[in-house]
Short mmCIF file of C-alpha atoms in Angstrom, two decimals:
data_model
loop_
_atom_site.label_atom_id
_atom_site.label_comp_id
_atom_site.label_asym_id
_atom_site.label_seq_id
_atom_site.Cartn_x
_atom_site.Cartn_y
_atom_site.Cartn_z
CA UNK A 1 -28.97 -23.18 -15.98
CA UNK A 2 -26.78 -20.06 -15.59
CA UNK A 3 -23.82 -21.83 -17.17
CA UNK A 4 -26.03 -23.02 -20.02
CA UNK A 5 -27.43 -19.52 -20.62
CA UNK A 6 -24.03 -17.81 -20.58
CA UNK A 7 -21.41 -20.24 -21.91
CA UNK A 8 -19.36 -17.36 -23.37
CA UNK A 9 -19.03 -15.38 -20.15
CA UNK A 10 -15.61 -13.98 -19.20
CA UNK A 11 -14.26 -13.43 -22.74
CA UNK A 12 -15.44 -16.85 -23.87
CA UNK A 13 -13.81 -18.77 -21.03
CA UNK A 14 -17.21 -19.44 -19.53
CA UNK A 15 -18.56 -18.84 -16.00
CA UNK A 16 -15.80 -19.34 -13.44
CA UNK A 17 -15.68 -18.73 -9.69
CA UNK A 18 -12.27 -17.06 -9.96
CA UNK A 19 -13.40 -14.60 -12.66
CA UNK A 20 -15.90 -11.72 -12.46
CA UNK A 21 -18.89 -13.63 -13.83
CA UNK A 22 -20.21 -16.90 -12.42
CA UNK A 23 -23.41 -18.31 -10.99
CA UNK A 24 -21.86 -18.09 -7.54
CA UNK A 25 -21.11 -14.39 -8.06
CA UNK A 26 -24.67 -13.82 -9.29
CA UNK A 27 -26.20 -15.54 -6.24
CA UNK A 28 -23.95 -13.65 -3.81
CA UNK A 29 -24.79 -10.31 -5.44
CA UNK A 30 -28.53 -11.08 -5.50
CA UNK A 31 -28.50 -11.70 -1.75
CA UNK A 32 -27.74 -8.02 -1.22
CA UNK A 33 -31.01 -7.17 -3.00
CA UNK A 34 -33.79 -9.44 -1.73
CA UNK A 35 -36.33 -7.50 -3.81
CA UNK A 36 -34.59 -8.59 -7.02
CA UNK A 37 -36.69 -11.35 -8.53
CA UNK A 38 -38.64 -11.36 -5.30
CA UNK A 39 -41.48 -8.87 -5.56
CA UNK A 40 -44.17 -7.53 -7.83
CA UNK A 41 -47.93 -7.43 -7.78
CA UNK A 42 -50.28 -6.14 -10.45
CA UNK A 43 -53.38 -6.96 -12.45
CA UNK A 44 -51.16 -7.66 -15.45
CA UNK A 45 -48.93 -10.45 -14.17
CA UNK A 46 -48.92 -13.03 -11.42
CA UNK A 47 -46.25 -12.87 -8.71
CA UNK A 48 -44.13 -15.62 -10.28
CA UNK A 49 -44.28 -13.86 -13.66
CA UNK A 50 -43.09 -10.60 -12.09
CA UNK A 51 -40.17 -12.37 -10.48
CA UNK A 52 -39.08 -14.03 -13.72
CA UNK A 53 -39.53 -10.86 -15.77
CA UNK A 54 -37.32 -8.97 -13.31
CA UNK A 55 -34.44 -11.41 -13.68
CA UNK A 56 -34.97 -11.62 -17.45
CA UNK A 57 -34.87 -7.81 -17.76
CA UNK A 58 -31.54 -7.68 -15.94
CA UNK A 59 -30.10 -10.39 -18.19
CA UNK A 60 -31.42 -8.57 -21.27
CA UNK A 61 -29.48 -5.43 -20.37
CA UNK A 62 -26.41 -7.49 -19.53
CA UNK A 63 -26.53 -8.97 -23.03
CA UNK A 64 -26.89 -5.51 -24.56
CA UNK A 65 -24.13 -3.89 -22.50
CA UNK A 66 -21.45 -6.57 -22.25
CA UNK A 67 -22.56 -9.45 -24.43
CA UNK A 68 -20.38 -10.87 -27.18
CA UNK A 69 -23.04 -9.55 -29.61
CA UNK A 70 -21.62 -11.49 -32.56
CA UNK A 71 -23.85 -10.31 -35.42
CA UNK A 72 -21.77 -12.34 -37.90
CA UNK A 73 -23.78 -15.34 -36.71
CA UNK A 74 -26.70 -14.07 -38.76
CA UNK A 75 -24.64 -14.36 -41.95
CA UNK A 76 -23.97 -18.07 -41.47
CA UNK A 77 -25.78 -21.14 -42.76
CA UNK A 78 -27.32 -21.80 -39.34
CA UNK A 79 -31.09 -21.74 -39.06
CA UNK A 80 -32.65 -18.57 -37.65
CA UNK A 81 -33.39 -20.43 -34.43
CA UNK A 82 -29.80 -21.61 -34.14
CA UNK A 83 -28.42 -18.14 -34.91
CA UNK A 84 -30.58 -16.55 -32.24
CA UNK A 85 -29.76 -19.29 -29.76
CA UNK A 86 -26.02 -18.66 -30.16
CA UNK A 87 -26.36 -14.86 -30.18
CA UNK A 88 -28.46 -14.65 -27.03
CA UNK A 89 -26.11 -16.90 -25.08
CA UNK A 90 -23.33 -14.33 -25.37
CA UNK A 91 -24.08 -12.43 -22.17
CA UNK A 92 -21.48 -11.51 -19.52
CA UNK A 93 -18.75 -11.62 -22.18
CA UNK A 94 -16.85 -8.36 -21.56
CA UNK A 95 -15.36 -6.96 -18.37
CA UNK A 96 -14.39 -3.54 -19.73
CA UNK A 97 -16.04 -0.97 -21.94
CA UNK A 98 -14.95 -1.45 -25.57
CA UNK A 99 -13.51 -4.79 -24.52
CA UNK A 100 -11.95 -7.16 -24.69
CA UNK A 101 -9.35 -5.35 -26.80
CA UNK A 102 -10.27 -1.94 -25.37
CA UNK A 103 -8.92 1.25 -26.88
CA UNK A 104 -9.11 2.78 -23.39
CA UNK A 105 -6.26 0.55 -22.19
CA UNK A 106 -2.56 0.21 -22.89
CA UNK A 107 -1.74 -1.72 -26.06
CA UNK A 108 0.42 -4.04 -23.95
CA UNK A 109 -2.47 -4.64 -21.50
CA UNK A 110 -5.58 -4.50 -23.73
CA UNK A 111 -8.09 -6.13 -21.38
CA UNK A 112 -7.58 -9.89 -21.55
CA UNK A 113 -6.71 -9.93 -17.85
CA UNK A 114 -8.80 -8.27 -15.14
CA UNK A 115 -5.75 -6.34 -13.88
CA UNK A 116 -5.34 -4.68 -17.28
CA UNK A 117 -7.98 -2.10 -16.36
CA UNK A 118 -5.99 -0.37 -13.62
CA UNK A 119 -4.65 2.27 -16.06
CA UNK A 120 -6.13 3.97 -19.10
CA UNK A 121 -5.79 6.65 -21.75
CA UNK A 122 -7.20 10.14 -21.30
CA UNK A 123 -10.31 9.04 -23.20
CA UNK A 124 -11.10 6.40 -20.60
CA UNK A 125 -10.93 8.68 -17.57
CA UNK A 126 -14.65 9.44 -17.40
CA UNK A 127 -13.91 11.96 -14.67
CA UNK A 128 -16.63 14.55 -14.20
CA UNK A 129 -15.46 17.63 -12.32
CA UNK A 130 -17.38 20.19 -10.26
CA UNK A 131 -16.82 21.80 -6.89
CA UNK A 132 -19.20 19.34 -5.24
CA UNK A 133 -17.97 16.25 -7.09
CA UNK A 134 -14.36 17.14 -6.31
CA UNK A 135 -15.36 16.97 -2.65
CA UNK A 136 -17.47 13.79 -2.71
CA UNK A 137 -15.92 11.75 -5.55
CA UNK A 138 -12.54 13.31 -6.39
CA UNK A 139 -10.83 11.59 -9.28
CA UNK A 140 -7.51 9.87 -8.69
CA UNK A 141 -4.99 12.11 -10.48
CA UNK A 142 -1.99 9.74 -10.38
CA UNK A 143 -0.35 8.70 -13.64
CA UNK A 144 2.13 6.20 -15.05
CA UNK A 145 4.46 6.39 -18.01
CA UNK A 146 4.76 3.50 -20.46
CA UNK A 147 6.78 3.65 -23.70
CA UNK A 148 6.95 7.41 -23.35
CA UNK A 149 3.18 7.77 -23.05
CA UNK A 150 1.28 8.98 -19.97
CA UNK A 151 -1.56 6.84 -18.66
CA UNK A 152 -3.99 7.51 -15.81
CA UNK A 153 -4.80 5.47 -12.72
CA UNK A 154 -8.08 7.28 -12.04
CA UNK A 155 -10.10 5.58 -14.79
CA UNK A 156 -13.88 5.43 -14.43
CA UNK A 157 -14.87 3.94 -17.80
CA UNK A 158 -17.45 1.17 -17.82
CA UNK A 159 -16.73 -1.98 -15.83
CA UNK A 160 -18.86 -4.96 -14.93
CA UNK A 161 -21.93 -6.49 -16.53
CA UNK A 162 -23.85 -3.17 -16.74
CA UNK A 163 -20.74 -1.04 -17.20
CA UNK A 164 -20.53 1.07 -14.05
CA UNK A 165 -19.25 4.42 -15.40
CA UNK A 166 -18.12 7.86 -14.19
CA UNK A 167 -16.52 8.81 -10.89
CA UNK A 168 -19.80 9.88 -9.29
CA UNK A 169 -21.32 6.41 -9.82
CA UNK A 170 -18.20 4.77 -8.42
CA UNK A 171 -18.60 7.04 -5.39
CA UNK A 172 -22.28 6.20 -4.93
CA UNK A 173 -21.58 2.47 -5.24
CA UNK A 174 -18.74 2.80 -2.74
CA UNK A 175 -21.17 4.42 -0.29
CA UNK A 176 -23.62 1.55 -0.80
CA UNK A 177 -20.88 -0.97 -0.05
CA UNK A 178 -19.97 0.90 3.12
CA UNK A 179 -23.61 0.74 4.20
CA UNK A 180 -23.25 -3.04 4.04
CA UNK A 181 -20.03 -3.04 6.03
CA UNK A 182 -17.75 -3.42 2.99
CA UNK A 183 -14.88 -0.94 3.10
CA UNK A 184 -13.31 -0.49 -0.32
CA UNK A 185 -11.81 2.61 -1.97
CA UNK A 186 -13.20 2.60 -5.50
CA UNK A 187 -12.41 6.26 -6.09
CA UNK A 188 -8.68 5.67 -5.80
CA UNK A 189 -8.78 2.09 -7.07
CA UNK A 190 -11.68 1.85 -9.55
CA UNK A 191 -10.43 -1.38 -11.13
CA UNK A 192 -11.39 -3.20 -7.94
CA UNK A 193 -14.83 -3.39 -9.53
CA UNK A 194 -13.53 -6.25 -11.67
CA UNK A 195 -10.70 -7.64 -9.54
CA UNK A 196 -12.29 -7.83 -6.08
CA UNK A 197 -14.07 -11.17 -5.65
CA UNK A 198 -15.00 -11.09 -1.96
CA UNK A 199 -17.69 -10.04 -2.55
CA UNK A 200 -17.73 -10.16 -6.38
CA UNK A 201 -18.00 -6.46 -7.21
CA UNK A 202 -18.42 -6.77 -10.99
CA UNK A 203 -21.75 -8.54 -10.49
CA UNK A 204 -22.68 -6.58 -7.38
CA UNK A 205 -22.09 -3.20 -9.06
CA UNK A 206 -24.36 -4.20 -11.92
CA UNK A 207 -27.22 -5.28 -9.67
CA UNK A 208 -26.74 -2.15 -7.56
CA UNK A 209 -27.18 0.01 -10.66
CA UNK A 210 -30.22 -2.01 -11.76
CA UNK A 211 -31.88 -1.80 -8.35
CA UNK A 212 -31.08 1.77 -7.31
CA UNK A 213 -33.02 4.91 -8.32
CA UNK A 214 -31.07 8.06 -9.15
CA UNK A 215 -33.57 10.93 -8.99
CA UNK A 216 -35.35 11.84 -11.18
CA UNK A 217 -34.88 8.35 -12.63
CA UNK A 218 -36.61 5.40 -10.96
CA UNK A 219 -34.66 2.16 -10.77
CA UNK A 220 -34.85 -0.23 -13.70
CA UNK A 221 -36.18 -2.82 -11.28
CA UNK A 222 -39.06 -0.56 -10.21
CA UNK A 223 -40.10 -0.01 -13.83
CA UNK A 224 -40.10 -3.72 -14.61
CA UNK A 225 -42.22 -4.61 -11.57
CA UNK A 226 -44.51 -1.60 -12.07
CA UNK A 227 -43.57 0.31 -8.93
CA UNK A 228 -42.94 3.70 -10.56
CA UNK A 229 -44.81 6.95 -11.11
CA UNK A 230 -45.62 8.12 -14.61
CA UNK A 231 -46.72 11.47 -15.97
CA UNK A 232 -50.29 11.72 -17.19
CA UNK A 233 -49.10 11.98 -20.80
CA UNK A 234 -47.02 8.82 -20.51
CA UNK A 235 -49.84 6.97 -18.82
CA UNK A 236 -52.21 7.86 -21.66
CA UNK A 237 -49.59 6.76 -24.17
CA UNK A 238 -49.45 3.34 -22.51
CA UNK A 239 -46.19 3.78 -20.63
CA UNK A 240 -47.25 2.71 -17.17
CA UNK A 241 -47.23 -0.32 -14.91
CA UNK A 242 -44.80 -3.23 -15.28
CA UNK A 243 -43.05 -2.69 -18.63
CA UNK A 244 -39.53 -2.96 -20.00
CA UNK A 245 -39.13 -0.07 -22.47
CA UNK A 246 -38.29 2.85 -20.16
CA UNK A 247 -35.44 0.89 -18.55
CA UNK A 248 -33.37 1.74 -21.64
CA UNK A 249 -33.90 5.41 -20.87
CA UNK A 250 -32.48 4.81 -17.39
CA UNK A 251 -29.28 3.05 -18.39
CA UNK A 252 -28.37 4.69 -21.69
CA UNK A 253 -30.80 7.54 -22.29
CA UNK A 254 -31.73 5.72 -25.50
CA UNK A 255 -35.21 5.51 -26.99
CA UNK A 256 -34.54 4.67 -30.62
CA UNK A 257 -36.97 1.78 -30.77
CA UNK A 258 -36.50 -1.79 -31.94
CA UNK A 259 -34.60 -2.70 -35.10
CA UNK A 260 -37.18 -3.56 -37.81
CA UNK A 261 -34.69 -6.07 -39.22
CA UNK A 262 -34.39 -7.94 -35.93
CA UNK A 263 -34.48 -11.62 -36.94
CA UNK A 264 -36.26 -12.63 -33.76
CA UNK A 265 -39.84 -11.40 -33.17
CA UNK A 266 -39.44 -8.73 -30.53
CA UNK A 267 -43.06 -8.21 -29.56
CA UNK A 268 -44.97 -4.91 -29.24
CA UNK A 269 -42.79 -1.81 -29.66
CA UNK A 270 -44.45 -0.09 -26.71
CA UNK A 271 -43.57 -2.80 -24.21
CA UNK A 272 -39.93 -3.16 -25.29
CA UNK A 273 -38.95 0.40 -26.18
CA UNK A 274 -39.51 3.93 -24.88
CA UNK A 275 -39.62 5.37 -28.42
CA UNK A 276 -43.17 6.67 -28.00
CA UNK A 277 -42.69 7.94 -24.45
CA UNK A 278 -43.88 11.57 -24.43
CA UNK A 279 -42.30 12.80 -21.18
CA UNK A 280 -38.98 12.12 -19.55
CA UNK A 281 -38.78 11.09 -15.89
CA UNK A 282 -38.35 14.70 -14.76
CA UNK A 283 -41.89 15.55 -15.93
CA UNK A 284 -43.14 14.81 -12.41
CA UNK A 285 -41.93 17.74 -10.28
CA UNK A 286 -40.00 16.69 -7.20
CA UNK A 287 -36.72 17.24 -5.39
CA UNK A 288 -33.59 15.37 -6.43
CA UNK A 289 -30.74 16.05 -3.99
CA UNK A 290 -29.69 17.48 -0.64
CA UNK A 291 -28.19 20.97 -0.77
CA UNK A 292 -27.39 23.68 1.81
CA UNK A 293 -30.47 25.50 3.10
CA UNK A 294 -29.43 28.76 1.47
CA UNK A 295 -32.42 30.73 2.71
CA UNK A 296 -31.56 30.23 6.37
CA UNK A 297 -27.79 30.62 6.42
CA UNK A 298 -28.17 33.98 8.19
CA UNK A 299 -29.94 32.57 11.23
CA UNK A 300 -28.27 32.20 14.65
CA UNK A 301 -28.53 28.42 14.63
CA UNK A 302 -26.59 25.50 13.10
CA UNK A 303 -26.50 25.28 9.34
CA UNK A 304 -28.80 22.75 7.72
CA UNK A 305 -29.62 21.23 4.34
CA UNK A 306 -32.84 20.83 2.43
CA UNK A 307 -34.05 19.00 -0.69
CA UNK A 308 -33.37 20.78 -3.98
CA UNK A 309 -34.96 20.53 -7.42
CA UNK A 310 -31.66 19.75 -9.16
CA UNK A 311 -29.28 16.83 -9.05
CA UNK A 312 -26.27 16.44 -6.79
CA UNK A 313 -23.96 13.89 -5.15
CA UNK A 314 -26.35 13.26 -2.23
CA UNK A 315 -29.71 11.96 -3.50
CA UNK A 316 -33.02 12.92 -1.94
CA UNK A 317 -35.74 10.28 -2.30
CA UNK A 318 -39.25 11.70 -2.41
CA UNK A 319 -41.51 9.40 -0.33
CA UNK A 320 -44.24 9.71 -2.96
CA UNK A 321 -42.01 8.42 -5.75
CA UNK A 322 -39.39 6.06 -4.36
CA UNK A 323 -39.45 2.84 -2.29
CA UNK A 324 -39.30 3.19 1.48
CA UNK A 325 -35.88 1.53 1.76
CA UNK A 326 -34.40 4.50 -0.11
CA UNK A 327 -36.48 7.07 1.73
CA UNK A 328 -34.82 5.80 4.90
CA UNK A 329 -31.50 7.06 3.49
CA UNK A 330 -32.72 10.67 3.46
CA UNK A 331 -31.75 11.59 7.00
CA UNK A 332 -28.25 10.15 6.63
CA UNK A 333 -27.74 12.04 3.37
CA UNK A 334 -29.01 15.26 4.97
CA UNK A 335 -26.51 14.94 7.80
CA UNK A 336 -23.71 14.18 5.34
CA UNK A 337 -24.65 17.39 3.55
CA UNK A 338 -24.51 19.30 6.84
CA UNK A 339 -21.10 17.78 7.57
CA UNK A 340 -19.78 19.03 4.23
CA UNK A 341 -20.88 22.59 5.00
CA UNK A 342 -18.77 22.69 8.17
CA UNK A 343 -15.88 20.55 6.96
CA UNK A 344 -15.48 22.35 3.63
CA UNK A 345 -17.43 25.63 3.55
CA UNK A 346 -15.34 26.77 0.58
CA UNK A 347 -17.05 24.08 -1.51
CA UNK A 348 -20.17 26.22 -1.25
CA UNK A 349 -18.36 29.58 -1.15
CA UNK A 350 -19.43 30.08 2.46
CA UNK A 351 -17.76 31.80 5.39
CA UNK A 352 -18.94 33.24 8.69
CA UNK A 353 -19.55 36.54 6.96
CA UNK A 354 -22.14 35.34 4.44
CA UNK A 355 -23.24 32.34 6.52
CA UNK A 356 -23.43 33.21 10.25
CA UNK A 357 -24.84 29.73 10.92
CA UNK A 358 -21.26 28.44 10.67
CA UNK A 359 -20.63 29.91 14.10
CA UNK A 360 -23.12 27.46 15.60
CA UNK A 361 -21.97 23.85 15.61
CA UNK A 362 -24.38 20.89 15.44
CA UNK A 363 -24.89 19.09 18.74
CA UNK A 364 -24.55 15.65 17.16
CA UNK A 365 -21.46 13.94 15.77
CA UNK A 366 -21.27 14.09 11.98
CA UNK A 367 -19.10 12.18 9.50
CA UNK A 368 -18.56 12.39 5.77
CA UNK A 369 -19.99 8.93 5.13
CA UNK A 370 -22.81 9.12 7.65
CA UNK A 371 -21.28 6.18 9.52
CA UNK A 372 -19.01 6.12 12.53
CA UNK A 373 -15.37 6.11 11.49
#
C-alpha cells in the first residue's frame, strides 16, 4: 500500500530501500514511536479511527512539505478524480528544501543525489546564533571553495520528509538519537539526515518532529489524537479535542485557511485549518525551558537550574500539559543545565564573584548530554 500511495517518492524513482524514503524506512522509524498510530481515545472517534487519522495527518504534512505538488495536473484533460489521484500520490518526493534542483546547493551538485546536500550557499545555512545556542548547537563553520565561490559545510536547511530545519532542531534530534543509543554528529555533519540509512534518519527525523512537543507548542501527534490543552477562547471557538488544523501552526506557523479553489472538497474549515484560532499555544501560561536559578546564585550551595517562562535549548515539560514520557526528561535536562553552568560559566556571564555557588561542586557526576560518556 505504501508503494501505491507514494509512487513518486525519491525524486520520482519510487520507494527504494537504498534511498531515504521507503516502506521499510517508515516501519523502522515508526518503531521508535509506539504511540504513533497506536493511541487515542475520545467521544468523537473510535480507537481505530484515531490510529488511522494519526497516520493520515503525518502523510498529509509530508505531501505539503516535500510532495511533488504538481499543480499542472489540474490543467490537463484528466477528470477531477484522476487529477486529484495523481496529485495526492506525490508525497515523499523531495529530500532537500527547494529541491530537487535546490538554489541552496552548488549548481554542479543541485540535489539529485543525497550527497549533494553536504555543502550549501550562505542562504541555506539556517544557523541561528546566541550565547546559549553556540554552546549547545554550535554551527559548523567550515567552508569549501568551488569555481571561486565559497560554500558552507554547516548547512541546516530543511531535510527529510518534514524538512528538519535550523541548527537547534538538528541538535535536539541528535540528543533524541543519543537517548536511543544512536551516536551521530548532526551538528558537524547535518547531511547525515538524508544519507544515513541505519537507521533511516530522513524518515526518523520527520516522525521525531511530528511526535515531539517543543514548548509552548504541543506535538502535532497530540493535537490529532486530542491529547492537548487549549485556552478557553480556543475551546469556545471549536478548537479542541482531536483535530487537524492547529498542526499547521506547529510546523509552519501558518493559519491562512484552505484554498477556496481547491478542486477536492476539503471539509469544514475549522477541522482542517487554524484560521479561526483565537489564541496561540502560549496563551496557557507555563514554563518552557531550563535556565540557571538566578535568584539563588549567591547561596553557599551548588548552583542549580529551574524552569523559565521563555524558550531555550533545554526544554521543560510541564506535567499538566505534556505527556509523561516527556516529563520524564525534565530531570536529565535540569542536570544538563547545571553541567553547563560549571563547564561554561561565561555562557551565562557568571563567575565566583557574582555567583558564589560556583565554589560548591555538585556531588553527582554530570555530563553535557545527560548520559555517561
